[in-house]
CSV table of C-alpha atoms in Angstrom, one decimal:
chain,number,residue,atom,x,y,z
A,841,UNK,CA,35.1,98.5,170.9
A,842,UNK,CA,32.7,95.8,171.8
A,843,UNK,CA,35.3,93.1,171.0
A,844,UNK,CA,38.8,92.2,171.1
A,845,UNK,CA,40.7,89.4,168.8
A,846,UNK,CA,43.5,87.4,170.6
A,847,UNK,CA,45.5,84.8,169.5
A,848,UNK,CA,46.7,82.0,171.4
A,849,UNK,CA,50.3,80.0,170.8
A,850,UNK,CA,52.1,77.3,172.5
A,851,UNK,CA,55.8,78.9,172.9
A,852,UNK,CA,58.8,76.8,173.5
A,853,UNK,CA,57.8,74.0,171.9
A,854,UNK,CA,57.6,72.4,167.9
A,855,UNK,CA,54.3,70.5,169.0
A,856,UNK,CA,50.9,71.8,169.8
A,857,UNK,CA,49.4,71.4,173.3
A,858,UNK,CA,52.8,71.2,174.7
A,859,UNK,CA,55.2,74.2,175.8
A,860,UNK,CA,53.2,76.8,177.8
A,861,UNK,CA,50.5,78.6,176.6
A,862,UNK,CA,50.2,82.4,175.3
A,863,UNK,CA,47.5,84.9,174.8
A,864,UNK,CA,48.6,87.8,172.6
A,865,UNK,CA,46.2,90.8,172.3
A,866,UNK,CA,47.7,92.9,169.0
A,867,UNK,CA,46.2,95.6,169.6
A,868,UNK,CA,45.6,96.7,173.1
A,869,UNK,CA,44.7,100.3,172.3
A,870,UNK,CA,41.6,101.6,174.3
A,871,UNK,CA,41.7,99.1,177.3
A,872,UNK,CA,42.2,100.2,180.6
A,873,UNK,CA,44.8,98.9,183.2
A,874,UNK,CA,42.1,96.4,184.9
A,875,UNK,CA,40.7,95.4,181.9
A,876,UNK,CA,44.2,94.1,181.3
A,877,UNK,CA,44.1,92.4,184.3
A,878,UNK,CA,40.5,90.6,184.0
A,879,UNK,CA,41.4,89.3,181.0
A,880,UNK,CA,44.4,88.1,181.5
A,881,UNK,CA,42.8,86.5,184.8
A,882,UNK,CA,39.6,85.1,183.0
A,883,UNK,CA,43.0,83.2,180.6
A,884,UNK,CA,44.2,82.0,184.0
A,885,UNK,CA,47.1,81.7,181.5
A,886,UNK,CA,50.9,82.2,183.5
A,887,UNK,CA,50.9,85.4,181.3
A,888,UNK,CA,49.1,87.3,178.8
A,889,UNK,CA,50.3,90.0,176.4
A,890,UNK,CA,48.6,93.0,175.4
A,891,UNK,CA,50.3,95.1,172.4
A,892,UNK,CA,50.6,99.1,172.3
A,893,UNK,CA,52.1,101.8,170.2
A,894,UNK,CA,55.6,102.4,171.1
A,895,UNK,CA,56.3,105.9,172.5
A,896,UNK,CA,59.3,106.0,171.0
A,897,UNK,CA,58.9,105.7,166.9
A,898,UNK,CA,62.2,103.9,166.6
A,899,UNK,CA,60.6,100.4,168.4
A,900,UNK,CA,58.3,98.1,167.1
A,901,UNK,CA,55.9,98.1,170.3
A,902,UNK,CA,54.4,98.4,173.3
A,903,UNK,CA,54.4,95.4,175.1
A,904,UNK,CA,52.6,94.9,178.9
A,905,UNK,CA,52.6,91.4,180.2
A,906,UNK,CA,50.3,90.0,183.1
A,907,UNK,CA,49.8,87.3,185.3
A,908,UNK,CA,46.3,85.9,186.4
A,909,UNK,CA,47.4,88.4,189.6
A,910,UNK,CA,48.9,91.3,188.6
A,911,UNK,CA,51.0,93.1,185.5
A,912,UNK,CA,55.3,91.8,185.2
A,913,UNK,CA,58.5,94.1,184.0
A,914,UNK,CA,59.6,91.0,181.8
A,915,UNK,CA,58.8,87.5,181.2
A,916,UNK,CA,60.7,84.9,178.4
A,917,UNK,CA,57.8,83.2,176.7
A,918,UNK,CA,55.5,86.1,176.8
A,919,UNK,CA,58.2,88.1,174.5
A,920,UNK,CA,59.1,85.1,172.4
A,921,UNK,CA,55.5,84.1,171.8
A,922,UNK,CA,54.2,87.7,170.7
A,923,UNK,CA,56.8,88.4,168.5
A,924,UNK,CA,55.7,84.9,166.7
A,925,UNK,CA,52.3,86.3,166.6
A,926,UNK,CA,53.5,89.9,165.5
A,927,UNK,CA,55.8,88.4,163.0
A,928,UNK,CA,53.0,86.7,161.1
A,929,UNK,CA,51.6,90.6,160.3
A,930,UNK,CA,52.5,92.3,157.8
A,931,UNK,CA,53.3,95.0,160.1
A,932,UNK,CA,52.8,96.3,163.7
A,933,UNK,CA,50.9,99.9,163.6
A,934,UNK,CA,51.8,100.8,160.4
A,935,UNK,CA,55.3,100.1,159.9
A,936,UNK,CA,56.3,96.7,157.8
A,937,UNK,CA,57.6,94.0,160.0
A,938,UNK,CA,61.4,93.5,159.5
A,939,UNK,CA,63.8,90.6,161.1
A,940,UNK,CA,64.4,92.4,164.5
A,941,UNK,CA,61.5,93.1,166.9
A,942,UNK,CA,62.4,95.9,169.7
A,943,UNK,CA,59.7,95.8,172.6
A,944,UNK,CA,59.1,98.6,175.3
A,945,UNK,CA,58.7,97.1,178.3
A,946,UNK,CA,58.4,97.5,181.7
A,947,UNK,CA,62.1,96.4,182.3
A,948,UNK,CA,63.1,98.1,179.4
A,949,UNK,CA,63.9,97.3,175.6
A,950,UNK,CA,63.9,93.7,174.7
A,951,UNK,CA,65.5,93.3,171.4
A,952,UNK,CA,63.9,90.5,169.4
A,953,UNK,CA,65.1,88.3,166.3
A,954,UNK,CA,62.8,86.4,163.9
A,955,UNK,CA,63.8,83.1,162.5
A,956,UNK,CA,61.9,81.9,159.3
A,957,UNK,CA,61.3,78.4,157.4
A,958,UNK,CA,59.8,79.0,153.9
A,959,UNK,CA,58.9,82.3,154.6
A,960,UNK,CA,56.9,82.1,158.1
A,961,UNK,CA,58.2,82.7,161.4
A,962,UNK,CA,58.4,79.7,163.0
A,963,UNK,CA,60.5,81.0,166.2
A,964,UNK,CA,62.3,84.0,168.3
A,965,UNK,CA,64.8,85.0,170.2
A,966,UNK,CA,65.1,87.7,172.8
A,967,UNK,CA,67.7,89.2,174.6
A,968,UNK,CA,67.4,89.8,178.7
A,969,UNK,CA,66.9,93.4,178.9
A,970,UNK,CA,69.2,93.7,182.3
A,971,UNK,CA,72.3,92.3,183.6
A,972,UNK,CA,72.8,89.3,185.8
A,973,UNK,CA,72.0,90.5,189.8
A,974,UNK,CA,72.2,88.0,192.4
A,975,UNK,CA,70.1,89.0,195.7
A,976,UNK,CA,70.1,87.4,199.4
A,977,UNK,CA,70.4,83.7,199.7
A,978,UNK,CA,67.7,81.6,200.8
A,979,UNK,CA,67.7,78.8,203.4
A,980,UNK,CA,67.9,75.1,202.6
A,981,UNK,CA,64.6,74.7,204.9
A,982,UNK,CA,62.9,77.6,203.1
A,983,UNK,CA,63.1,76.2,199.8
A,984,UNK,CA,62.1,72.3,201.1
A,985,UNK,CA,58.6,74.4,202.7
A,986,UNK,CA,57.8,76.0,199.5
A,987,UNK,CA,58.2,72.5,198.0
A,988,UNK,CA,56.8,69.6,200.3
A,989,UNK,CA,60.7,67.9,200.1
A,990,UNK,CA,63.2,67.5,203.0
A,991,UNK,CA,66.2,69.9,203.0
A,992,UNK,CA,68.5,67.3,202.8
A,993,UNK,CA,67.9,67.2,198.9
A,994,UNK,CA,68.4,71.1,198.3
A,995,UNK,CA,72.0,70.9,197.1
A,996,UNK,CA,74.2,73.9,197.9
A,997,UNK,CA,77.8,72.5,196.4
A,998,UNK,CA,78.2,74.5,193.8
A,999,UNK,CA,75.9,77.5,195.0
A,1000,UNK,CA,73.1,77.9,197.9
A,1001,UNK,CA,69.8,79.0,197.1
A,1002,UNK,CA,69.8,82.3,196.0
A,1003,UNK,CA,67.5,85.1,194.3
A,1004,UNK,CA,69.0,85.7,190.7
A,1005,UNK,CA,67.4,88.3,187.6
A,1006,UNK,CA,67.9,88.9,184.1
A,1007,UNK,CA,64.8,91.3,184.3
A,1008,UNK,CA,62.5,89.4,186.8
A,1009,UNK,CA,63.8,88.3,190.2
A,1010,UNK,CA,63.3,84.3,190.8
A,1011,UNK,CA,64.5,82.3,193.5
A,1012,UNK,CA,66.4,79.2,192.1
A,1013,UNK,CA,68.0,76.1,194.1
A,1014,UNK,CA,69.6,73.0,192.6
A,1015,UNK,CA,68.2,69.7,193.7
A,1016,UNK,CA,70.3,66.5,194.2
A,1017,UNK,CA,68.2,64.0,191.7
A,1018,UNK,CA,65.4,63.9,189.4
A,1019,UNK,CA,63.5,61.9,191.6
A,1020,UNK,CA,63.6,64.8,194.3
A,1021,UNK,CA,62.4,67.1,191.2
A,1022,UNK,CA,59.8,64.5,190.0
A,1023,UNK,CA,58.6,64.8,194.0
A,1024,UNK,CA,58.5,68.5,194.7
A,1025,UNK,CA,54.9,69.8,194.9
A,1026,UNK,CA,54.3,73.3,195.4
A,1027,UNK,CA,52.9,74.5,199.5
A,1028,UNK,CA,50.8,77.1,199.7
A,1029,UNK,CA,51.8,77.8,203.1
A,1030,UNK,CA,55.2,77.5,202.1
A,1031,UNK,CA,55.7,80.1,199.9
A,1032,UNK,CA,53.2,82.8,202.1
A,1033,UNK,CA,56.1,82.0,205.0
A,1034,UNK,CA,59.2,82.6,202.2
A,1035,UNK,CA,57.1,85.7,200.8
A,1036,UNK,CA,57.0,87.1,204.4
A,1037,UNK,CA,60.8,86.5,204.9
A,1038,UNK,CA,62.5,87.5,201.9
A,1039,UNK,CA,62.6,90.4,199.6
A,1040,UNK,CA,61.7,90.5,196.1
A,1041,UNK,CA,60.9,92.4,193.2
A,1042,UNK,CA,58.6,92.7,190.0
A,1043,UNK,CA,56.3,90.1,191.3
A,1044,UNK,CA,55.6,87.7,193.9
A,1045,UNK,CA,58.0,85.0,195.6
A,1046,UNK,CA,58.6,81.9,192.8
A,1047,UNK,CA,60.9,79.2,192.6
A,1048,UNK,CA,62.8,77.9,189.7
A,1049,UNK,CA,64.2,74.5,191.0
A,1050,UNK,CA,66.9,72.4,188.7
A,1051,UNK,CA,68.8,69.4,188.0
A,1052,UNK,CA,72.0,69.4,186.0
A,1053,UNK,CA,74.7,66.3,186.1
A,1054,UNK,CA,78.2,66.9,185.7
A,1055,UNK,CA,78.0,64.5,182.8
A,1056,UNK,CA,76.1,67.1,180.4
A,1057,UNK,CA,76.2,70.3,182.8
A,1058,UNK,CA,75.1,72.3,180.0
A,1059,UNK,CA,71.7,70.2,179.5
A,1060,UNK,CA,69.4,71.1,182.7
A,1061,UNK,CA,65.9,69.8,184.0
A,1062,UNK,CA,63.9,72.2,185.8
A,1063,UNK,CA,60.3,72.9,186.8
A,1064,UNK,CA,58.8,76.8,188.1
A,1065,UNK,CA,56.5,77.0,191.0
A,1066,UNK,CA,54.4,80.5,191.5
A,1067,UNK,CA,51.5,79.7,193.5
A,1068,UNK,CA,51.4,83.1,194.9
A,1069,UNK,CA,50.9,84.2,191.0
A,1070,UNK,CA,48.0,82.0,190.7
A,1071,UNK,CA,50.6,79.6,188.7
A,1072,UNK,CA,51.1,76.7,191.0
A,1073,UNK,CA,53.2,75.4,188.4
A,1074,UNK,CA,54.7,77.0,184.9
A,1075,UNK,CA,55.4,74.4,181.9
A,1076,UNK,CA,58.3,77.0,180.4
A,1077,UNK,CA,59.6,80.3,182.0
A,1078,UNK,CA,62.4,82.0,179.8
A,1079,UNK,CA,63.3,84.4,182.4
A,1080,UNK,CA,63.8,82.0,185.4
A,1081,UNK,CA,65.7,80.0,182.8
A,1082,UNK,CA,68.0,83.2,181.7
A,1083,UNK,CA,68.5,84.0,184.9
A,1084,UNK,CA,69.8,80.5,186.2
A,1085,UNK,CA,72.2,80.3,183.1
A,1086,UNK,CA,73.6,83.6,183.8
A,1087,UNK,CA,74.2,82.5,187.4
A,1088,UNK,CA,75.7,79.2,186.8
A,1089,UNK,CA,78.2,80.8,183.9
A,1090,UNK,CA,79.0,83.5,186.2
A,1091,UNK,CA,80.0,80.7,188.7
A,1092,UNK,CA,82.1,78.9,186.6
A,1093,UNK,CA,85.5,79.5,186.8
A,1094,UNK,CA,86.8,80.2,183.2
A,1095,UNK,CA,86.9,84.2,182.4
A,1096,UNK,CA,86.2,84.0,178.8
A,1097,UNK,CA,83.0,81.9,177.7
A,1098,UNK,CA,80.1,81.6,174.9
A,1099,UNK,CA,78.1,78.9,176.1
A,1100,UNK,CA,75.1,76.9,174.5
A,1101,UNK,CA,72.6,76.1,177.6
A,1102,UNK,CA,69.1,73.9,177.0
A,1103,UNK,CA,66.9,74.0,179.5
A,1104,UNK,CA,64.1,71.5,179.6
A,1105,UNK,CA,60.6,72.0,181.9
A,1106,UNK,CA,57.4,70.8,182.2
A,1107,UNK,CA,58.2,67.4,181.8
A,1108,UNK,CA,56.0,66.4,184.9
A,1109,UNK,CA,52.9,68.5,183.9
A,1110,UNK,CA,52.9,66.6,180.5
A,1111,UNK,CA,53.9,70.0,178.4
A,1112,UNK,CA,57.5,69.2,177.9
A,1113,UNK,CA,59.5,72.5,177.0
A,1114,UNK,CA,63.0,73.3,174.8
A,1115,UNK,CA,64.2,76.8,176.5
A,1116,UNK,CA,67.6,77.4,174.4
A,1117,UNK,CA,70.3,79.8,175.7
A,1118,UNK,CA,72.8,81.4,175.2
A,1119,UNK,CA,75.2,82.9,177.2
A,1120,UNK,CA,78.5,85.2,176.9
A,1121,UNK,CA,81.1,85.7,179.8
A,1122,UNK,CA,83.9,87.9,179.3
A,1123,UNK,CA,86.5,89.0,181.7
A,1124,UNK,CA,84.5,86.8,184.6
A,1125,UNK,CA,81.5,89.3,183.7
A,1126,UNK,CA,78.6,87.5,181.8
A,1127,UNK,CA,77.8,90.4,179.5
A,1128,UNK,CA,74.7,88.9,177.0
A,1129,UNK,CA,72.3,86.4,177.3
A,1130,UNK,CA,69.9,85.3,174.4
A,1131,UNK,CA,66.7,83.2,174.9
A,1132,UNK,CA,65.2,81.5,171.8
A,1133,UNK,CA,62.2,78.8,171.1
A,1134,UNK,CA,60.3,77.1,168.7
A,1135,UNK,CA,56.1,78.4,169.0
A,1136,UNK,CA,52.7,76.6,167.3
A,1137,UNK,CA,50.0,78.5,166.8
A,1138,UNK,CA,46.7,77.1,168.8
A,1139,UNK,CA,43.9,79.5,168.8
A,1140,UNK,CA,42.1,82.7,167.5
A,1141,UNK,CA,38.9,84.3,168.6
A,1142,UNK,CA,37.0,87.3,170.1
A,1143,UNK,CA,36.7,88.6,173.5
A,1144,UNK,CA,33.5,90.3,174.2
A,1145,UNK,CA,33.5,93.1,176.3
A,1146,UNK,CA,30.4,94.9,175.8
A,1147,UNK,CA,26.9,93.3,175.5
């Protein structure tokens, strides 16, 4: 092939040229592993999606997902977006496109639901493809380097710092105030020196920093830093956002819960984000969380890759 259509959407968001930005490739058949990852660096996107065949006949696809810096096992708005995009086909390699998506991934089967208005597809919903794990915990002063703030505003009440996963491991601290989040700016240095210290997996050491009050506990501000990934900030990260809701259920003391969690990001970049969970505990075990958002299509086009 001498070129390749994409598509472009805004995901987690009901207005265009806010939420974060998507590239979907459909149909990734034919390009090599570092073909993927040019492209997906020459989008300097947080992720782009490129769409395969499923090997097993029973899915609906294929789907690899990859930073400017390398490829991910899972991602939120990467799934949510491309199912948008593969819900506007009439089907996906040959088989019609029903309510339910189910996507092979790297992390393993993310099942996907459609919502319509009037007939088009106007938003998804995923489900994390792996329990809740909780990793090491990470010092106040760690997290205050990655993010140019003073310890002293990295507040460890109701948990410390700690690495948490739904399908990609993020670190995630609770800050004291909105004007501590407003300030945080993302340290190179910083995150090199947490990278070195601490283990992770999937991809490189990033920080999911929030804000909750106990007025509204269940209405959360947040922002995503991932310098490391060539992302020194993210505008909406579904998976940082699962994973945080998991954790903060689990923590909670009742054994038996279904809750509805929003999650709002990218305020400070100017691309305000709606990340909607939801969450289900039972017997002090959270057990399913679902991730859904809104998505505007933005662009379409060719890549060239032969003169």
């Amino acid at each position: 092939m001498n070129t390749l259509p994409y598509v472009t959407v805004d995901v987690f968001t009901s207005s265009r040229f806010e939420g974060n930005p998507l590239a979907v490739i459909s149909d990734a058949r034919g390009l090599s592993d570092a073909a993927m990852q040019k492209i997906a660096t020459e989008f300097n996107y947080s992720e782009v999606t490129f769409v395969l065949p499923p090997e097993n006949p029973e899915n609906s696809a294929r789907v690899r997902i990859f930073t400017p810096t390398m490829e991910i096992p899972f991602a939120g708005h990467p799934n949510v977006g491309t199912a948008f995009v593969l819900g506007q086909q009439a089907e996906i390699f040959g088989k019609p496109v029903g309510e339910k998506l189910r996507f092979e991934e790297k992390a393993g089967i993310v099942e996907v639901g459609l919502n319509r208005s009037s007939g088009r597809v106007t938003s998804a919903a995923i489900r994390a493809p792996q329990p809740l794990t909780i990793g090491d915990t990470i010092t106040r002063e760690t997290i205050a380097g990655c993010i140019s703030l003073d310890p002293g505003v990295i507040a460890t009440t109701s948990h410390a710092p700690v690495f948490a996963s739904v399908g990609l491991n993020f670190a995630v601290a609770e800050l004291n105030g909105l004007g501590a989040l407003a300030a945080a700016r993302p340290n190179l240095a910083g995150f090199q020196a947490a990278a070195g210290r601490q283990t992770t997996s999937g991809h490189d050491f990033s920080l999911f920093v929030y804000v909750r009050t106990s007025e509204n506990p269940w209405h959360i501000r947040a922002r995503m830093f991932a310098p490391l990934d060539n992302v020194p900030e993210d505008p909406a990260t579904g998976s940082a956002s699962a994973a945080l809701a998991a954790y903060i259920v689990s923590l909670a003391p009742d054994a038996d819960m279904n809750v509805g969690i929003t999650i709002e990001q990218g305020v400070e970049m100017g691309r305000r984000s709606i990340i909607a969970l939801d969450v289900v505990k039972a017997g002090g075990v959270v057990t399913d969380v679902m991730i859904s958002g809104s998505c505007v299509p933005v662009m379409r086009g060719e890549i060239t890759l032969h003169d």
